[in-house]
Amino acid sequence: MQTSLSKILYVDDESINLRSFKSLFRRKYQVFTALSGAEALEILEIESIDILVTDQMMPNMTGLELLKIVSKEYPEMMLMILTGYSEMSVIKEAINECGVYSYLNKPWEKELLERTFDRALEHQKLIREREMMIVALNEHNE
């Protein structure tokens, strides 16, 4: 069990979705919300976020456009796309170009999202542990 709450940033242009998401998950995770990709990028500059969940269909910057930026600037972050549309080309591009951990459907199911978040956090933890072991091994070998 983690001692501090993991940080999740949810990006959606519909404020009702942001409020619902925050109310569902605020007890288990530290939830940040943003109404746009630009607002999300501002939050990322000041907060160390573990998981980014973004809606795809947003004005000015789509979820995929946001994911492309974030995947380059914050490669350790677990990325997820949440959408009510089944745009296979977008999903493929998000996975192949951005390394998206999961594609999620709207309307969401709380239990499914929670399990997905927990698996992503465990995956992230294992990646970090592996990186630390590689560094330790390299130092030992030198």
PDB file of C-alpha atoms in Angstrom:
ATOM      1  CA  MET A   1       0.000   0.000   0.000  1.00  0.00           C
ATOM      2  CA  GLN A   2       1.299   3.432  -0.896  1.00  0.00           C
ATOM      3  CA  THR A   3       1.974   5.855   1.948  1.00  0.00           C
ATOM      4  CA  SER A   4       1.056   8.998  -0.014  1.00  0.00           C
ATOM      5  CA  LEU A   5      -1.734   9.402  -2.493  1.00  0.00           C
ATOM      6  CA  SER A   6      -0.817   8.945  -6.124  1.00  0.00           C
ATOM      7  CA  LYS A   7      -1.572  11.945  -8.305  1.00  0.00           C
ATOM      8  CA  ILE A   8      -3.986  11.688 -11.217  1.00  0.00           C
ATOM      9  CA  LEU A   9      -4.705  14.494 -13.657  1.00  0.00           C
ATOM     10  CA  TYR A  10      -7.993  14.216 -15.556  1.00  0.00           C
ATOM     11  CA  VAL A  11      -8.490  16.447 -18.599  1.00  0.00           C
ATOM     12  CA  ASP A  12     -11.954  16.967 -20.081  1.00  0.00           C
ATOM     13  CA  ASP A  13     -13.693  19.984 -21.580  1.00  0.00           C
ATOM     14  CA  GLU A  14     -16.930  19.124 -19.732  1.00  0.00           C
ATOM     15  CA  SER A  15     -16.834  20.427 -16.172  1.00  0.00           C
ATOM     16  CA  ILE A  16     -19.527  17.979 -14.998  1.00  0.00           C
ATOM     17  CA  ASN A  17     -17.219  15.085 -15.960  1.00  0.00           C
ATOM     18  CA  LEU A  18     -14.383  16.680 -14.009  1.00  0.00           C
ATOM     19  CA  ARG A  19     -16.528  17.102 -10.902  1.00  0.00           C
ATOM     20  CA  SER A  20     -17.844  13.526 -11.127  1.00  0.00           C
ATOM     21  CA  PHE A  21     -14.343  12.110 -11.599  1.00  0.00           C
ATOM     22  CA  LYS A  22     -12.954  14.067  -8.683  1.00  0.00           C
ATOM     23  CA  SER A  23     -15.777  13.100  -6.346  1.00  0.00           C
ATOM     24  CA  LEU A  24     -15.398   9.406  -7.243  1.00  0.00           C
ATOM     25  CA  PHE A  25     -11.626   9.152  -6.796  1.00  0.00           C
ATOM     26  CA  ARG A  26     -10.532  11.868  -4.358  1.00  0.00           C
ATOM     27  CA  ARG A  27     -10.413   9.527  -1.373  1.00  0.00           C
ATOM     28  CA  LYS A  28      -7.971   7.105  -2.961  1.00  0.00           C
ATOM     29  CA  TYR A  29      -5.919   9.431  -5.199  1.00  0.00           C
ATOM     30  CA  GLN A  30      -4.924  13.065  -5.243  1.00  0.00           C
ATOM     31  CA  VAL A  31      -7.015  14.254  -8.197  1.00  0.00           C
ATOM     32  CA  PHE A  32      -6.216  17.252 -10.352  1.00  0.00           C
ATOM     33  CA  THR A  33      -8.524  18.383 -13.143  1.00  0.00           C
ATOM     34  CA  ALA A  34      -8.145  20.555 -16.220  1.00  0.00           C
ATOM     35  CA  LEU A  35     -10.691  21.839 -18.744  1.00  0.00           C
ATOM     36  CA  SER A  36      -8.177  21.913 -21.606  1.00  0.00           C
ATOM     37  CA  GLY A  37      -4.855  20.603 -22.808  1.00  0.00           C
ATOM     38  CA  ALA A  38      -3.263  23.998 -22.184  1.00  0.00           C
ATOM     39  CA  GLU A  39      -4.500  24.012 -18.580  1.00  0.00           C
ATOM     40  CA  ALA A  40      -3.198  20.461 -18.135  1.00  0.00           C
ATOM     41  CA  LEU A  41       0.265  21.486 -19.331  1.00  0.00           C
ATOM     42  CA  GLU A  42       0.283  24.317 -16.782  1.00  0.00           C
ATOM     43  CA  ILE A  43      -0.531  21.858 -13.989  1.00  0.00           C
ATOM     44  CA  LEU A  44       2.199  19.483 -15.189  1.00  0.00           C
ATOM     45  CA  GLU A  45       4.768  22.270 -14.868  1.00  0.00           C
ATOM     46  CA  ILE A  46       4.165  22.497 -11.119  1.00  0.00           C
ATOM     47  CA  GLU A  47       2.913  19.040 -10.062  1.00  0.00           C
ATOM     48  CA  SER A  48       4.542  15.639 -10.328  1.00  0.00           C
ATOM     49  CA  ILE A  49       1.648  13.644 -11.793  1.00  0.00           C
ATOM     50  CA  ASP A  50       1.641   9.835 -11.859  1.00  0.00           C
ATOM     51  CA  ILE A  51      -1.263   9.264 -14.262  1.00  0.00           C
ATOM     52  CA  LEU A  52      -2.714  11.507 -16.950  1.00  0.00           C
ATOM     53  CA  VAL A  53      -6.214  10.644 -18.168  1.00  0.00           C
ATOM     54  CA  THR A  54      -7.504  12.702 -21.058  1.00  0.00           C
ATOM     55  CA  ASP A  55     -10.676  12.923 -23.075  1.00  0.00           C
ATOM     56  CA  GLN A  56     -10.053  12.794 -26.821  1.00  0.00           C
ATOM     57  CA  MET A  57     -12.628  15.210 -28.226  1.00  0.00           C
ATOM     58  CA  MET A  58     -11.771  18.673 -26.906  1.00  0.00           C
ATOM     59  CA  PRO A  59     -11.584  22.066 -28.627  1.00  0.00           C
ATOM     60  CA  ASN A  60      -8.218  23.711 -29.386  1.00  0.00           C
ATOM     61  CA  MET A  61      -6.147  20.648 -28.425  1.00  0.00           C
ATOM     62  CA  THR A  62      -7.363  17.077 -28.715  1.00  0.00           C
ATOM     63  CA  GLY A  63      -6.445  14.436 -26.186  1.00  0.00           C
ATOM     64  CA  LEU A  64      -4.084  12.868 -28.721  1.00  0.00           C
ATOM     65  CA  GLU A  65      -2.293  16.172 -29.264  1.00  0.00           C
ATOM     66  CA  LEU A  66      -1.902  16.529 -25.493  1.00  0.00           C
ATOM     67  CA  LEU A  67      -0.618  12.963 -25.189  1.00  0.00           C
ATOM     68  CA  LYS A  68       2.009  13.583 -27.885  1.00  0.00           C
ATOM     69  CA  ILE A  69       3.381  16.552 -25.941  1.00  0.00           C
ATOM     70  CA  VAL A  70       3.247  14.854 -22.539  1.00  0.00           C
ATOM     71  CA  SER A  71       4.805  11.587 -23.736  1.00  0.00           C
ATOM     72  CA  LYS A  72       7.893  13.498 -24.875  1.00  0.00           C
ATOM     73  CA  GLU A  73       8.189  15.843 -21.890  1.00  0.00           C
ATOM     74  CA  TYR A  74       7.182  13.374 -19.148  1.00  0.00           C
ATOM     75  CA  PRO A  75       8.104   9.875 -20.368  1.00  0.00           C
ATOM     76  CA  GLU A  76       7.697   8.308 -16.918  1.00  0.00           C
ATOM     77  CA  MET A  77       4.031   9.310 -16.654  1.00  0.00           C
ATOM     78  CA  MET A  78       1.332   6.707 -17.202  1.00  0.00           C
ATOM     79  CA  LEU A  79      -0.975   7.923 -19.970  1.00  0.00           C
ATOM     80  CA  MET A  80      -4.590   6.999 -20.619  1.00  0.00           C
ATOM     81  CA  ILE A  81      -7.209   8.148 -23.076  1.00  0.00           C
ATOM     82  CA  LEU A  82     -10.882   8.190 -22.100  1.00  0.00           C
ATOM     83  CA  THR A  83     -13.445   8.778 -24.803  1.00  0.00           C
ATOM     84  CA  GLY A  84     -17.014   8.101 -25.823  1.00  0.00           C
ATOM     85  CA  TYR A  85     -15.972   7.642 -29.447  1.00  0.00           C
ATOM     86  CA  SER A  86     -14.427   4.562 -31.004  1.00  0.00           C
ATOM     87  CA  GLU A  87     -11.840   6.180 -33.238  1.00  0.00           C
ATOM     88  CA  MET A  88      -9.517   3.259 -33.919  1.00  0.00           C
ATOM     89  CA  SER A  89      -6.969   5.386 -35.785  1.00  0.00           C
ATOM     90  CA  VAL A  90      -6.680   7.731 -32.791  1.00  0.00           C
ATOM     91  CA  ILE A  91      -6.395   4.827 -30.377  1.00  0.00           C
ATOM     92  CA  LYS A  92      -3.681   3.163 -32.484  1.00  0.00           C
ATOM     93  CA  GLU A  93      -1.763   6.413 -32.774  1.00  0.00           C
ATOM     94  CA  ALA A  94      -2.053   7.042 -29.021  1.00  0.00           C
ATOM     95  CA  ILE A  95      -0.683   3.589 -28.270  1.00  0.00           C
ATOM     96  CA  ASN A  96       2.026   3.494 -30.926  1.00  0.00           C
ATOM     97  CA  GLU A  97       3.288   7.081 -30.761  1.00  0.00           C
ATOM     98  CA  CYS A  98       2.587   8.015 -27.162  1.00  0.00           C
ATOM     99  CA  GLY A  99       2.892   4.725 -25.307  1.00  0.00           C
ATOM    100  CA  VAL A 100      -0.600   5.047 -23.865  1.00  0.00           C
ATOM    101  CA  TYR A 101      -1.091   2.516 -21.083  1.00  0.00           C
ATOM    102  CA  SER A 102      -4.842   2.161 -21.518  1.00  0.00           C
ATOM    103  CA  TYR A 103      -7.802   3.158 -23.644  1.00  0.00           C
ATOM    104  CA  LEU A 104     -10.962   3.670 -21.584  1.00  0.00           C
ATOM    105  CA  ASN A 105     -14.587   4.112 -22.638  1.00  0.00           C
ATOM    106  CA  LYS A 106     -17.141   6.658 -21.558  1.00  0.00           C
ATOM    107  CA  PRO A 107     -19.321   6.347 -19.679  1.00  0.00           C
ATOM    108  CA  TRP A 108     -16.813   5.005 -17.208  1.00  0.00           C
ATOM    109  CA  GLU A 109     -17.270   2.361 -14.555  1.00  0.00           C
ATOM    110  CA  LYS A 110     -15.646   3.365 -11.266  1.00  0.00           C
ATOM    111  CA  GLU A 111     -14.365  -0.116 -10.424  1.00  0.00           C
ATOM    112  CA  LEU A 112     -12.813  -0.631 -13.850  1.00  0.00           C
ATOM    113  CA  LEU A 113     -11.089   2.757 -13.744  1.00  0.00           C
ATOM    114  CA  GLU A 114      -9.819   2.111 -10.238  1.00  0.00           C
ATOM    115  CA  ARG A 115      -8.388  -1.289 -11.205  1.00  0.00           C
ATOM    116  CA  THR A 116      -6.782   0.255 -14.288  1.00  0.00           C
ATOM    117  CA  PHE A 117      -5.235   3.048 -12.223  1.00  0.00           C
ATOM    118  CA  ASP A 118      -3.917   0.587  -9.652  1.00  0.00           C
ATOM    119  CA  ARG A 119      -2.388  -1.640 -12.353  1.00  0.00           C
ATOM    120  CA  ALA A 120      -0.809   1.385 -14.030  1.00  0.00           C
ATOM    121  CA  LEU A 121       0.684   2.554 -10.738  1.00  0.00           C
ATOM    122  CA  GLU A 122       2.064  -0.922 -10.042  1.00  0.00           C
ATOM    123  CA  HIS A 123       3.517  -1.031 -13.564  1.00  0.00           C
ATOM    124  CA  GLN A 124       5.085   2.394 -13.032  1.00  0.00           C
ATOM    125  CA  LYS A 125       6.557   1.244  -9.707  1.00  0.00           C
ATOM    126  CA  LEU A 126       8.115  -1.823 -11.348  1.00  0.00           C
ATOM    127  CA  ILE A 127       9.619   0.300 -14.116  1.00  0.00           C
ATOM    128  CA  ARG A 128      11.153   2.652 -11.550  1.00  0.00           C
ATOM    129  CA  GLU A 129      12.531  -0.254  -9.511  1.00  0.00           C
ATOM    130  CA  ARG A 130      14.050  -1.793 -12.646  1.00  0.00           C
ATOM    131  CA  GLU A 131      15.690   1.517 -13.551  1.00  0.00           C
ATOM    132  CA  MET A 132      17.157   1.798 -10.045  1.00  0.00           C
ATOM    133  CA  MET A 133      18.484  -1.762 -10.253  1.00  0.00           C
ATOM    134  CA  ILE A 134      20.111  -1.029 -13.616  1.00  0.00           C
ATOM    135  CA  VAL A 135      21.804   2.055 -12.187  1.00  0.00           C
ATOM    136  CA  ALA A 136      23.008   0.088  -9.154  1.00  0.00           C
ATOM    137  CA  LEU A 137      24.295  -2.720 -11.375  1.00  0.00           C
ATOM    138  CA  ASN A 138      26.146  -0.276 -13.610  1.00  0.00           C
ATOM    139  CA  GLU A 139      27.716   1.404 -10.591  1.00  0.00           C
ATOM    140  CA  HIS A 140      28.727  -1.972  -9.199  1.00  0.00           C
ATOM    141  CA  ASN A 141      30.276  -3.031 -12.513  1.00  0.00           C
ATOM    142  CA  GLU A 142      32.325   0.168 -12.780  1.00  0.00           C
TER     143      GLU A 142
END
